[in-house]
mmCIF file of C-alpha atoms and ligand atoms in Angstrom:
data_model
loop_
_atom_site.group_PDB
_atom_site.id
_atom_site.type_symbol
_atom_site.label_atom_id
_atom_site.label_comp_id
_atom_site.label_asym_id
_atom_site.label_seq_id
_atom_site.Cartn_x
_atom_site.Cartn_y
_atom_site.Cartn_z
ATOM 1 C CA ALA A 161 -0.005 -0.001 -0.005
ATOM 2 C CA GLY A 162 2.285 2.740 -1.203
ATOM 3 C CA LYS A 163 5.023 3.548 1.293
ATOM 4 C CA ASP A 164 5.379 0.504 3.458
ATOM 5 C CA PHE A 165 8.736 -0.065 5.006
ATOM 6 C CA LEU A 166 10.803 -3.068 6.081
ATOM 7 C CA ALA A 167 13.969 -2.654 8.146
ATOM 8 C CA ARG A 168 16.362 -4.793 10.139
ATOM 9 C CA ILE A 169 16.563 -3.250 13.592
ATOM 10 C CA GLY A 170 18.658 -5.805 15.476
ATOM 11 C CA GLY A 171 20.327 -9.197 15.177
ATOM 12 C CA ASP A 172 17.242 -11.185 14.270
ATOM 13 C CA GLU A 173 14.677 -8.430 14.635
ATOM 14 C CA PHE A 174 12.860 -6.765 11.793
ATOM 15 C CA ALA A 175 10.349 -3.967 11.740
ATOM 16 C CA LEU A 176 7.602 -3.655 9.168
ATOM 17 C CA VAL A 177 5.715 -0.391 8.880
ATOM 18 C CA ILE A 178 2.391 -0.653 7.086
ATOM 19 C CA ARG A 179 1.097 2.843 6.568
ATOM 20 C CA ASN A 180 -2.123 2.975 4.651
ATOM 21 C CA TYR A 181 -4.700 0.305 4.732
ATOM 22 C CA THR A 182 -8.443 0.565 4.896
ATOM 23 C CA GLN A 183 -9.512 -2.963 5.731
ATOM 24 C CA PRO A 184 -8.462 -4.491 9.068
ATOM 25 C CA SER A 185 -8.466 -7.822 7.252
ATOM 26 C CA PHE A 186 -5.560 -6.594 5.143
ATOM 27 C CA LEU A 187 -3.329 -6.666 8.196
ATOM 28 C CA ASP A 188 -4.382 -10.225 9.003
ATOM 29 C CA GLU A 189 -3.516 -11.264 5.483
ATOM 30 C CA VAL A 190 -0.074 -9.694 5.681
ATOM 31 C CA ILE A 191 0.644 -11.458 8.949
ATOM 32 C CA ARG A 192 -0.575 -14.789 7.650
ATOM 33 C CA GLU A 193 1.632 -14.348 4.618
ATOM 34 C CA ILE A 194 4.699 -13.506 6.768
ATOM 35 C CA HIS A 195 4.232 -16.614 8.884
ATOM 36 C CA SER A 196 3.671 -18.903 5.944
ATOM 37 C CA ARG A 197 6.701 -17.616 4.011
ATOM 38 C CA ILE A 198 8.991 -17.852 7.023
ATOM 39 C CA ARG A 199 7.802 -21.346 7.903
ATOM 40 C CA GLN A 200 8.943 -22.706 4.526
ATOM 41 C CA SER A 201 12.030 -24.737 5.236
ATOM 42 C CA ILE A 202 15.341 -23.662 3.806
ATOM 43 C CA ARG A 203 17.766 -26.199 2.440
ATOM 44 C CA VAL A 204 21.391 -25.598 3.425
ATOM 45 C CA SER A 205 24.049 -28.196 2.548
ATOM 46 C CA ASP A 206 21.617 -31.123 2.548
ATOM 47 C CA GLN A 207 19.879 -30.064 5.735
ATOM 48 C CA ASP A 208 16.397 -28.651 6.046
ATOM 49 C CA LEU A 209 16.348 -25.664 8.364
ATOM 50 C CA ASN A 210 13.053 -24.587 9.848
ATOM 51 C CA VAL A 211 12.581 -21.131 11.246
ATOM 52 C CA SER A 212 9.586 -19.406 12.712
ATOM 53 C CA ALA A 213 8.759 -15.831 13.600
ATOM 54 C CA SER A 214 7.189 -14.125 16.587
ATOM 55 C CA VAL A 215 5.276 -11.050 15.536
ATOM 56 C CA GLY A 216 4.234 -8.114 17.691
ATOM 57 C CA ILE A 217 1.693 -5.617 16.408
ATOM 58 C CA CYS A 218 1.175 -2.080 17.635
ATOM 59 C CA HIS A 219 -1.122 0.561 16.166
ATOM 60 C CA PHE A 220 -0.478 4.238 15.655
ATOM 61 C CA PRO A 221 -2.138 6.395 16.887
ATOM 62 C CA GLY A 222 -4.444 3.913 18.648
ATOM 63 C CA ASP A 223 -1.870 2.338 20.966
ATOM 64 C CA CYS A 224 0.773 5.043 21.190
ATOM 65 C CA HIS A 225 1.603 8.652 20.403
ATOM 66 C CA GLU A 226 5.102 8.720 18.942
ATOM 67 C CA SER A 227 7.412 6.618 16.835
ATOM 68 C CA GLU A 228 9.624 5.424 19.681
ATOM 69 C CA GLU A 229 6.600 4.261 21.635
ATOM 70 C CA LEU A 230 5.321 2.500 18.550
ATOM 71 C CA LEU A 231 8.524 0.537 18.228
ATOM 72 C CA ARG A 232 8.657 -0.260 21.948
ATOM 73 C CA GLY A 233 5.023 -1.384 21.926
ATOM 74 C CA ALA A 234 5.592 -3.672 18.948
ATOM 75 C CA GLU A 235 8.682 -5.083 20.632
ATOM 76 C CA ALA A 236 6.839 -5.734 23.894
ATOM 77 C CA ALA A 237 4.064 -7.518 21.985
ATOM 78 C CA MET A 238 6.691 -9.528 20.088
ATOM 79 C CA TYR A 239 8.314 -10.653 23.386
ATOM 80 C CA HIS A 240 4.882 -11.644 24.603
ATOM 81 C CA ALA A 241 4.418 -13.791 21.467
ATOM 82 C CA LYS A 242 7.819 -15.329 22.127
ATOM 83 C CA ARG A 243 7.002 -16.156 25.705
ATOM 84 C CA GLN A 244 3.805 -17.865 24.548
ATOM 85 C CA GLY A 245 5.993 -20.302 22.634
ATOM 86 C CA GLY A 246 6.793 -18.271 19.511
ATOM 87 C CA ASP A 247 5.627 -18.810 15.933
ATOM 88 C CA ARG A 248 2.632 -16.561 16.501
ATOM 89 C CA SER A 249 1.450 -12.937 16.517
ATOM 90 C CA THR A 250 0.373 -10.817 19.426
ATOM 91 C CA LEU A 251 -1.471 -7.511 19.482
ATOM 92 C CA PHE A 252 -0.252 -4.836 21.848
ATOM 93 C CA ASP A 253 -2.716 -4.261 24.697
ATOM 94 C CA SER A 254 -2.875 -2.669 28.118
ATOM 95 C CA GLU A 255 -1.603 -5.766 29.892
ATOM 96 C CA ILE A 256 1.440 -5.955 27.649
ATOM 97 C CA GLN A 257 1.929 -2.250 28.212
ATOM 98 C CA MET A 258 2.047 -2.797 31.977
ATOM 99 C CA THR A 259 4.547 -5.631 31.679
ATOM 100 C CA ALA A 260 6.687 -3.577 29.325
ATOM 101 C CA ARG A 261 6.598 -0.563 31.646
ATOM 102 C CA SER A 262 7.638 -2.566 34.690
ATOM 103 C CA ARG A 263 10.367 -4.331 32.704
ATOM 104 C CA PHE A 264 11.617 -0.997 31.503
ATOM 105 C CA ALA A 265 11.601 0.377 35.036
ATOM 106 C CA LEU A 266 13.391 -2.710 36.371
ATOM 107 C CA GLU A 267 15.988 -2.365 33.652
ATOM 108 C CA SER A 268 16.855 1.212 34.525
ATOM 109 C CA GLU A 269 16.912 0.393 38.247
ATOM 110 C CA LEU A 270 19.241 -2.492 37.558
ATOM 111 C CA ARG A 271 21.539 -0.271 35.482
ATOM 112 C CA GLU A 272 21.693 2.174 38.377
ATOM 113 C CA THR A 273 22.301 -0.594 40.927
ATOM 114 C CA LEU A 274 25.154 -1.984 38.845
ATOM 115 C CA ARG A 275 26.722 1.461 38.573
ATOM 116 C CA THR A 276 27.126 1.506 42.335
ATOM 117 C CA ASN A 277 27.943 -2.211 42.683
ATOM 118 C CA GLY A 278 24.700 -2.568 44.585
ATOM 119 C CA LEU A 279 23.945 -6.242 43.978
ATOM 120 C CA ASP A 280 24.523 -8.764 46.720
ATOM 121 C CA VAL A 281 25.788 -12.336 46.879
ATOM 122 C CA PHE A 282 24.468 -15.224 48.979
ATOM 123 C CA TYR A 283 26.424 -18.400 49.647
ATOM 124 C CA GLN A 284 25.213 -21.980 49.539
ATOM 125 C CA PRO A 285 27.430 -24.671 51.071
ATOM 126 C CA ILE A 286 28.696 -27.612 49.023
ATOM 127 C CA MET A 287 29.334 -30.567 51.322
ATOM 128 C CA ASP A 288 31.593 -33.618 51.172
ATOM 129 C CA ARG A 289 30.122 -36.955 50.080
ATOM 130 C CA ALA A 290 28.845 -37.801 53.515
ATOM 131 C CA GLY A 291 27.144 -34.437 53.824
ATOM 132 C CA THR A 292 29.000 -33.534 57.000
ATOM 133 C CA GLN A 293 31.943 -31.279 56.065
ATOM 134 C CA LEU A 294 31.868 -28.017 54.158
ATOM 135 C CA GLU A 295 33.904 -28.423 50.956
ATOM 136 C CA SER A 296 33.212 -25.174 49.103
ATOM 137 C CA ALA A 297 30.383 -22.707 48.546
ATOM 138 C CA GLU A 298 28.503 -21.391 45.551
ATOM 139 C CA ALA A 299 28.035 -17.638 45.237
ATOM 140 C CA LEU A 300 24.516 -16.754 44.057
ATOM 141 C CA VAL A 301 23.514 -13.250 43.078
ATOM 142 C CA ARG A 302 20.683 -11.443 44.887
ATOM 143 C CA TRP A 303 19.222 -7.984 44.527
ATOM 144 C CA GLN A 304 17.824 -6.101 47.459
ATOM 145 C CA HIS A 305 15.291 -3.948 45.675
ATOM 146 C CA PRO A 306 14.208 -0.825 47.616
ATOM 147 C CA GLN A 307 10.492 -1.551 47.095
ATOM 148 C CA ARG A 308 10.306 -5.241 46.307
ATOM 149 C CA GLY A 309 12.750 -6.675 48.839
ATOM 150 C CA TRP A 310 15.159 -9.508 48.015
ATOM 151 C CA LEU A 311 14.890 -10.534 44.369
ATOM 152 C CA SER A 312 16.142 -13.902 43.177
ATOM 153 C CA PRO A 313 18.001 -14.258 39.869
ATOM 154 C CA ILE A 314 14.945 -15.540 37.975
ATOM 155 C CA GLU A 315 13.328 -12.187 38.645
ATOM 156 C CA PHE A 316 16.029 -10.075 37.024
ATOM 157 C CA LEU A 317 18.542 -12.139 34.992
ATOM 158 C CA ASP A 318 16.258 -12.053 31.949
ATOM 159 C CA VAL A 319 16.057 -8.307 32.118
ATOM 160 C CA ALA A 320 19.833 -8.073 32.565
ATOM 161 C CA ARG A 321 20.335 -10.363 29.599
ATOM 162 C CA SER A 322 18.059 -8.505 27.204
ATOM 163 C CA ALA A 323 19.549 -5.180 28.317
ATOM 164 C CA GLY A 324 23.084 -6.429 27.611
ATOM 165 C CA LEU A 325 24.081 -6.119 31.265
ATOM 166 C CA MET A 326 25.335 -9.644 31.937
ATOM 167 C CA TYR A 327 29.017 -8.780 31.725
ATOM 168 C CA GLU A 328 28.659 -5.944 34.227
ATOM 169 C CA LEU A 329 26.500 -8.091 36.471
ATOM 170 C CA GLY A 330 29.199 -10.770 36.484
ATOM 171 C CA ALA A 331 31.854 -8.219 37.371
ATOM 172 C CA CYS A 332 29.710 -6.934 40.217
ATOM 173 C CA VAL A 333 29.240 -10.461 41.620
ATOM 174 C CA LEU A 334 32.966 -11.076 41.462
ATOM 175 C CA LYS A 335 33.756 -7.820 43.263
ATOM 176 C CA ASN A 336 31.394 -8.823 46.059
ATOM 177 C CA VAL A 337 32.916 -12.282 46.348
ATOM 178 C CA CYS A 338 36.464 -10.907 46.463
ATOM 179 C CA ALA A 339 35.525 -8.310 49.089
ATOM 180 C CA HIS A 340 33.955 -11.059 51.239
ATOM 181 C CA TRP A 341 37.021 -13.254 50.772
ATOM 182 C CA ARG A 342 39.261 -10.406 51.932
ATOM 183 C CA GLU A 343 37.074 -9.647 54.928
ATOM 184 C CA ALA A 344 37.070 -13.297 56.001
ATOM 185 C CA ARG A 345 40.826 -13.559 55.629
ATOM 186 C CA ASP A 346 41.356 -10.376 57.646
ATOM 187 C CA ARG A 347 39.217 -11.893 60.394
ATOM 188 C CA ASN A 348 41.252 -15.087 60.325
ATOM 189 C CA THR A 349 38.437 -17.275 59.035
ATOM 190 C CA PRO A 350 39.640 -18.011 55.515
ATOM 191 C CA LEU A 351 36.854 -19.082 53.146
ATOM 192 C CA PRO A 352 36.925 -22.380 51.267
ATOM 193 C CA THR A 353 36.886 -22.353 47.466
ATOM 194 C CA ILE A 354 34.081 -20.135 46.192
ATOM 195 C CA SER A 355 32.244 -21.165 43.068
ATOM 196 C CA VAL A 356 31.053 -18.338 40.809
ATOM 197 C CA ASN A 357 28.586 -18.681 37.913
ATOM 198 C CA LEU A 358 29.730 -17.298 34.571
ATOM 199 C CA SER A 359 27.175 -16.409 31.908
ATOM 200 C CA ALA A 360 27.403 -17.199 28.202
ATOM 201 C CA GLU A 361 27.886 -13.473 27.584
ATOM 202 C CA GLN A 362 30.886 -13.267 29.923
ATOM 203 C CA ILE A 363 32.855 -16.151 28.459
ATOM 204 C CA LEU A 364 32.539 -14.653 24.978
ATOM 205 C CA VAL A 365 34.601 -11.643 26.079
ATOM 206 C CA PRO A 366 38.323 -12.243 25.477
ATOM 207 C CA GLU A 367 39.231 -9.767 28.265
ATOM 208 C CA LEU A 368 37.356 -11.744 30.944
ATOM 209 C CA PRO A 369 40.486 -13.470 32.365
ATOM 210 C CA GLU A 370 42.212 -10.083 32.727
ATOM 211 C CA LEU A 371 39.176 -8.671 34.528
ATOM 212 C CA VAL A 372 39.105 -11.646 36.899
ATOM 213 C CA LYS A 373 42.811 -11.263 37.709
ATOM 214 C CA GLU A 374 42.384 -7.556 38.247
ATOM 215 C CA ILE A 375 39.386 -7.876 40.603
ATOM 216 C CA CYS A 376 41.011 -10.717 42.573
ATOM 217 C CA GLY A 377 44.313 -8.846 42.668
ATOM 218 C CA SER A 378 42.680 -5.734 44.111
ATOM 219 C CA GLN A 379 41.864 -7.751 47.254
ATOM 220 C CA GLY A 380 45.057 -9.772 47.344
ATOM 221 C CA MET A 381 43.078 -12.876 46.465
ATOM 222 C CA PRO A 382 44.617 -15.638 44.342
ATOM 223 C CA VAL A 383 42.483 -16.712 41.367
ATOM 224 C CA SER A 384 42.964 -20.268 42.667
ATOM 225 C CA ALA A 385 40.544 -19.458 45.509
ATOM 226 C CA LEU A 386 37.808 -19.515 42.870
ATOM 227 C CA GLN A 387 35.983 -22.053 40.838
ATOM 228 C CA PHE A 388 33.823 -21.101 37.856
ATOM 229 C CA GLU A 389 30.591 -22.734 36.728
ATOM 230 C CA VAL A 390 29.398 -22.585 33.150
ATOM 231 C CA THR A 391 26.334 -24.310 31.752
ATOM 232 C CA GLU A 392 26.369 -26.750 28.866
ATOM 233 C CA ASP A 393 24.463 -24.327 26.699
ATOM 234 C CA SER A 394 26.805 -21.438 27.290
ATOM 235 C CA ILE A 395 29.770 -23.287 25.777
ATOM 236 C CA GLN A 396 28.027 -23.755 22.435
ATOM 237 C CA GLY A 397 29.156 -20.318 21.170
ATOM 238 C CA ASP A 398 32.309 -19.342 19.288
ATOM 239 C CA PHE A 399 34.751 -22.019 20.414
ATOM 240 C CA SER A 400 37.897 -20.107 19.487
ATOM 241 C CA VAL A 401 37.016 -17.418 22.037
ATOM 242 C CA ILE A 402 35.377 -19.561 24.716
ATOM 243 C CA GLY A 403 38.180 -22.145 24.610
ATOM 244 C CA ARG A 404 40.826 -19.480 25.106
ATOM 245 C CA VAL A 405 38.944 -17.660 27.862
ATOM 246 C CA LEU A 406 38.372 -20.849 29.867
ATOM 247 C CA GLU A 407 41.953 -22.041 29.327
ATOM 248 C CA GLN A 408 43.263 -18.736 30.647
ATOM 249 C CA LEU A 409 41.063 -18.873 33.736
ATOM 250 C CA VAL A 410 42.329 -22.370 34.506
ATOM 251 C CA HIS A 411 45.874 -21.283 33.750
ATOM 252 C CA ALA A 412 45.408 -18.486 36.300
ATOM 253 C CA GLY A 413 44.546 -21.166 38.890
ATOM 254 C CA ALA A 414 40.752 -21.427 38.904
ATOM 255 C CA GLU A 415 38.869 -24.689 38.646
ATOM 256 C CA LEU A 416 36.111 -25.133 36.101
ATOM 257 C CA ALA A 417 32.776 -26.898 36.583
ATOM 258 C CA ILE A 418 30.047 -27.696 34.098
ATOM 259 C CA ASP A 419 26.713 -26.655 35.577
ATOM 260 C CA ASP A 420 23.163 -28.080 35.224
ATOM 261 C CA PHE A 421 24.624 -31.095 33.470
ATOM 262 C CA GLY A 422 22.113 -33.152 31.539
ATOM 263 C CA THR A 423 19.677 -30.354 30.741
ATOM 264 C CA GLY A 424 21.338 -28.624 27.805
ATOM 265 C CA TYR A 425 22.812 -29.421 24.475
ATOM 266 C CA SER A 426 25.827 -31.419 25.328
ATOM 267 C CA SER A 427 28.663 -32.061 23.046
ATOM 268 C CA LEU A 428 30.903 -34.627 24.683
ATOM 269 C CA SER A 429 33.756 -33.575 22.431
ATOM 270 C CA ARG A 430 33.561 -30.026 23.787
ATOM 271 C CA LEU A 431 33.348 -31.325 27.287
ATOM 272 C CA LYS A 432 36.486 -33.342 26.672
ATOM 273 C CA SER A 433 38.399 -30.554 24.986
ATOM 274 C CA LEU A 434 37.721 -27.924 27.649
ATOM 275 C CA PRO A 435 39.594 -27.907 30.951
ATOM 276 C CA PHE A 436 36.717 -28.963 33.227
ATOM 277 C CA SER A 437 37.474 -30.692 36.486
ATOM 278 C CA ARG A 438 33.960 -31.020 37.831
ATOM 279 C CA ILE A 439 30.425 -31.896 36.725
ATOM 280 C CA LYS A 440 27.317 -30.662 38.525
ATOM 281 C CA ILE A 441 24.293 -32.899 38.021
ATOM 282 C CA ASP A 442 21.162 -30.813 37.559
ATOM 283 C CA ARG A 443 18.687 -30.935 40.399
ATOM 284 C CA SER A 444 15.854 -32.123 38.102
ATOM 285 C CA PHE A 445 17.530 -35.568 38.082
ATOM 286 C CA ILE A 446 18.139 -35.626 41.819
ATOM 287 C CA ASN A 447 14.608 -34.560 42.705
ATOM 288 C CA ASN A 448 12.978 -37.982 42.226
ATOM 289 C CA LEU A 449 15.793 -40.239 43.397
ATOM 290 C CA PRO A 450 15.676 -43.087 44.186
ATOM 291 C CA ASP A 451 12.114 -43.836 42.996
ATOM 292 C CA ASP A 452 12.334 -42.733 39.376
ATOM 293 C CA GLU A 453 14.220 -45.411 37.428
ATOM 294 C CA ASN A 454 15.084 -43.116 34.564
ATOM 295 C CA ASP A 455 16.541 -40.469 36.855
ATOM 296 C CA CYS A 456 18.546 -43.147 38.676
ATOM 297 C CA ALA A 457 19.925 -44.382 35.380
ATOM 298 C CA ILE A 458 20.801 -40.870 34.193
ATOM 299 C CA THR A 459 22.463 -39.924 37.476
ATOM 300 C CA LEU A 460 24.428 -43.162 37.541
ATOM 301 C CA SER A 461 25.636 -42.675 33.997
ATOM 302 C CA ILE A 462 26.700 -39.082 34.679
ATOM 303 C CA ILE A 463 28.703 -40.309 37.670
ATOM 304 C CA GLY A 464 30.198 -42.981 35.407
ATOM 305 C CA LEU A 465 30.996 -40.429 32.717
ATOM 306 C CA ALA A 466 32.727 -38.223 35.277
ATOM 307 C CA ARG A 467 34.774 -41.169 36.578
ATOM 308 C CA GLY A 468 35.777 -42.064 33.043
ATOM 309 C CA LEU A 469 36.946 -38.540 32.281
ATOM 310 C CA GLY A 470 38.644 -38.131 35.663
ATOM 311 C CA LEU A 471 36.259 -35.420 36.861
ATOM 312 C CA SER A 472 34.617 -34.988 40.240
ATOM 313 C CA VAL A 473 30.819 -34.893 40.564
ATOM 314 C CA VAL A 474 28.493 -32.643 42.561
ATOM 315 C CA ALA A 475 24.796 -33.427 42.986
ATOM 316 C CA GLU A 476 22.593 -30.312 43.129
ATOM 317 C CA GLY A 477 19.232 -30.058 44.827
ATOM 318 C CA VAL A 478 19.887 -32.660 47.530
ATOM 319 C CA GLU A 479 16.887 -32.264 49.798
ATOM 320 C CA SER A 480 16.332 -35.514 51.653
ATOM 321 C CA GLU A 481 18.069 -38.245 53.562
ATOM 322 C CA ALA A 482 17.031 -40.655 50.788
ATOM 323 C CA HIS A 483 18.814 -38.501 48.166
ATOM 324 C CA GLU A 484 21.892 -38.296 50.323
ATOM 325 C CA SER A 485 22.258 -41.986 51.066
ATOM 326 C CA TRP A 486 21.583 -43.055 47.483
ATOM 327 C CA LEU A 487 24.213 -40.607 46.181
ATOM 328 C CA PHE A 488 26.694 -41.652 48.870
ATOM 329 C CA GLU A 489 26.297 -45.272 47.898
ATOM 330 C CA LYS A 490 26.769 -44.517 44.175
ATOM 331 C CA GLY A 491 29.983 -42.648 44.837
ATOM 332 C CA CYS A 492 28.967 -39.042 44.189
ATOM 333 C CA ASP A 493 31.756 -36.766 45.464
ATOM 334 C CA TYR A 494 29.935 -33.670 46.706
ATOM 335 C CA LEU A 495 26.431 -32.669 47.737
ATOM 336 C CA GLN A 496 24.595 -29.350 47.523
ATOM 337 C CA GLY A 497 21.018 -28.590 48.419
ATOM 338 C CA TYR A 498 18.437 -27.469 50.951
ATOM 339 C CA ARG A 499 19.170 -30.563 53.059
ATOM 340 C CA TYR A 500 22.309 -28.723 54.186
ATOM 341 C CA SER A 501 21.337 -25.120 53.710
ATOM 342 C CA LYS A 502 19.599 -22.595 51.506
ATOM 343 C CA PRO A 503 21.826 -19.855 50.085
ATOM 344 C CA LEU A 504 22.694 -17.592 53.025
ATOM 345 C CA PRO A 505 23.635 -13.927 53.297
ATOM 346 C CA TYR A 506 27.380 -13.615 53.899
ATOM 347 C CA PRO A 507 27.177 -12.792 57.641
ATOM 348 C CA GLU A 508 24.904 -15.788 58.290
ATOM 349 C CA PHE A 509 27.123 -18.051 56.206
ATOM 350 C CA ILE A 510 30.130 -17.012 58.313
ATOM 351 C CA LYS A 511 28.229 -17.403 61.552
ATOM 352 C CA ARG A 512 26.981 -20.863 60.643
ATOM 353 C CA TYR A 513 30.229 -22.347 59.364
ATOM 354 C CA PHE A 514 33.073 -20.321 60.817
ATOM 355 C CA SER A 515 32.340 -19.413 64.400
ATOM 356 C CA GLU A 516 33.597 -21.796 67.060
HETATM 357 P P1 C2E B 253 22.259 -22.620 39.573
HETATM 358 O O1 C2E B 253 23.616 -22.164 39.196
HETATM 359 O O2 C2E B 253 21.867 -23.994 39.159
HETATM 360 O O3 C2E B 253 22.162 -22.426 41.141
HETATM 361 C C1 C2E B 253 21.489 -23.297 41.986
HETATM 362 C C2 C2E B 253 20.077 -22.838 42.232
HETATM 363 O O4 C2E B 253 19.358 -23.888 42.838
HETATM 364 C C3 C2E B 253 20.010 -21.656 43.208
HETATM 365 O O5 C2E B 253 18.902 -20.854 42.828
HETATM 366 C C4 C2E B 253 19.734 -22.367 44.522
HETATM 367 O O6 C2E B 253 19.099 -21.534 45.459
HETATM 368 C C5 C2E B 253 18.822 -23.479 44.079
HETATM 369 N N1 C2E B 253 18.869 -24.617 44.985
HETATM 370 C C6 C2E B 253 19.924 -25.055 45.701
HETATM 371 N N2 C2E B 253 19.621 -26.154 46.395
HETATM 372 C C7 C2E B 253 18.332 -26.450 46.135
HETATM 373 C C8 C2E B 253 17.419 -27.496 46.575
HETATM 374 O O7 C2E B 253 17.754 -28.365 47.363
HETATM 375 N N3 C2E B 253 16.164 -27.483 46.054
HETATM 376 C C9 C2E B 253 15.764 -26.510 45.194
HETATM 377 N N4 C2E B 253 14.506 -26.555 44.739
HETATM 378 N N5 C2E B 253 16.589 -25.512 44.756
HETATM 379 C C10 C2E B 253 17.854 -25.484 45.222
HETATM 380 P P2 C2E B 253 19.049 -19.293 42.624
HETATM 381 O O8 C2E B 253 19.986 -18.716 43.641
HETATM 382 O O9 C2E B 253 17.671 -18.754 42.532
HETATM 383 O O10 C2E B 253 19.759 -19.162 41.237
HETATM 384 C C11 C2E B 253 19.119 -19.541 40.048
HETATM 385 C C12 C2E B 253 20.053 -19.505 38.896
HETATM 386 O O11 C2E B 253 20.442 -18.171 38.578
HETATM 387 C C13 C2E B 253 21.353 -20.239 39.130
HETATM 388 O O12 C2E B 253 21.139 -21.614 38.977
HETATM 389 C C14 C2E B 253 22.216 -19.642 38.071
HETATM 390 O O13 C2E B 253 21.984 -20.243 36.822
HETATM 391 C C15 C2E B 253 21.736 -18.211 38.025
HETATM 392 N N6 C2E B 253 22.647 -17.386 38.807
HETATM 393 C C16 C2E B 253 22.674 -17.180 40.144
HETATM 394 N N7 C2E B 253 23.681 -16.355 40.470
HETATM 395 C C17 C2E B 253 24.316 -16.028 39.325
HETATM 396 C C18 C2E B 253 25.442 -15.193 38.996
HETATM 397 O O14 C2E B 253 26.103 -14.601 39.841
HETATM 398 N N8 C2E B 253 25.786 -15.110 37.668
HETATM 399 C C19 C2E B 253 25.079 -15.763 36.709
HETATM 400 N N9 C2E B 253 25.488 -15.636 35.438
HETATM 401 N N10 C2E B 253 24.040 -16.547 36.974
HETATM 402 C C20 C2E B 253 23.648 -16.689 38.267
HETATM 403 CA CA1 CA B 254 25.571 -22.836 39.414
HETATM 404 CA CA1 CA B 255 23.129 -25.657 38.675
#
């Protein structure tokens, strides 16, 4: 219809402006056409690739008053379509507007909090195989929001990710951990190894090892006091960068664990070629031990795989005596879960494990 407009506005995001149409049904037709064209599979070197699109629709001037709002509204509706499973279209409405507003607000609050290093870190103990001695602890990010209280990572990691803040968030977590380490050392209660989660975004930055050394160095902390956890999915990116980054972290003295094992896309060849020393079995497999035969079989084979590759194994999400004794009997090396403790604020963690 005259001056319609198609533009690429981001990695895999496109905007289509349809200016003049008289029949509402015209819009439906266009959208149907977009979906059907995109769904046609594409053949690339003997493989059929199937893609789908999530479409967000926003009306001007019905839903918004200016071009920026129009784009933001369409984007919010598109994210809604994505969250509904993708491959569909969603019309912007007041509910989506509310969600978008609060996401936008959360994003700017998070930016501000990161600027002042305002995030916090809780610690969850990782116990020896009998569940009696503290072996190490996992640092888990928390955000004490002025109005909403303590927020857990599921409530803000998505926002951080879509706002491109994961690298800064990771740096902030590390600064907290190093400051705690220093404080504990100064009080003569040295901490055990602390395990820190690294995001996919962080390990794609070649300067990450330098940043880690710098932050540790600023508190007189050796990098060997740390262990890093990366998920299976996060090592699927550009191997030439990820491989080098992880090698350098290990070279600097840190240990490397593969997190949530069994839930992602696993390439055993990558697992073998990266310097991992530890596997963490995802808690979804531990949950139904020892009653669920499939979960028993999976857990056993992960323990076997770890043995074969010379890696140690941690079970996550250990909640009951039954979990603990089954895992002990099967030779799992370390245990983590609510059976021992929830993640604790630093002062409580110290009080619980380091006062006489
Ligand atoms: P994760 O790395 O798998 O961390 C373990 C999560 O399981 C934690 O949730 C912990 O509180 C929870 N958990 C531990 N034991 C049990 C149990 O016995 N039962 C149950 N039901 N849950 C248990 P949390 O702290 O909410 O963290 C969620 C996820 O957020 C983490 O999963 C990790 O993927 C991510 N995350 C947390 N902190 C950071 C961080 O500093 N950086 C990055 N990149 N990601 C982080
Ligand atoms: Ca983890
Ligand atoms: Ca995990």
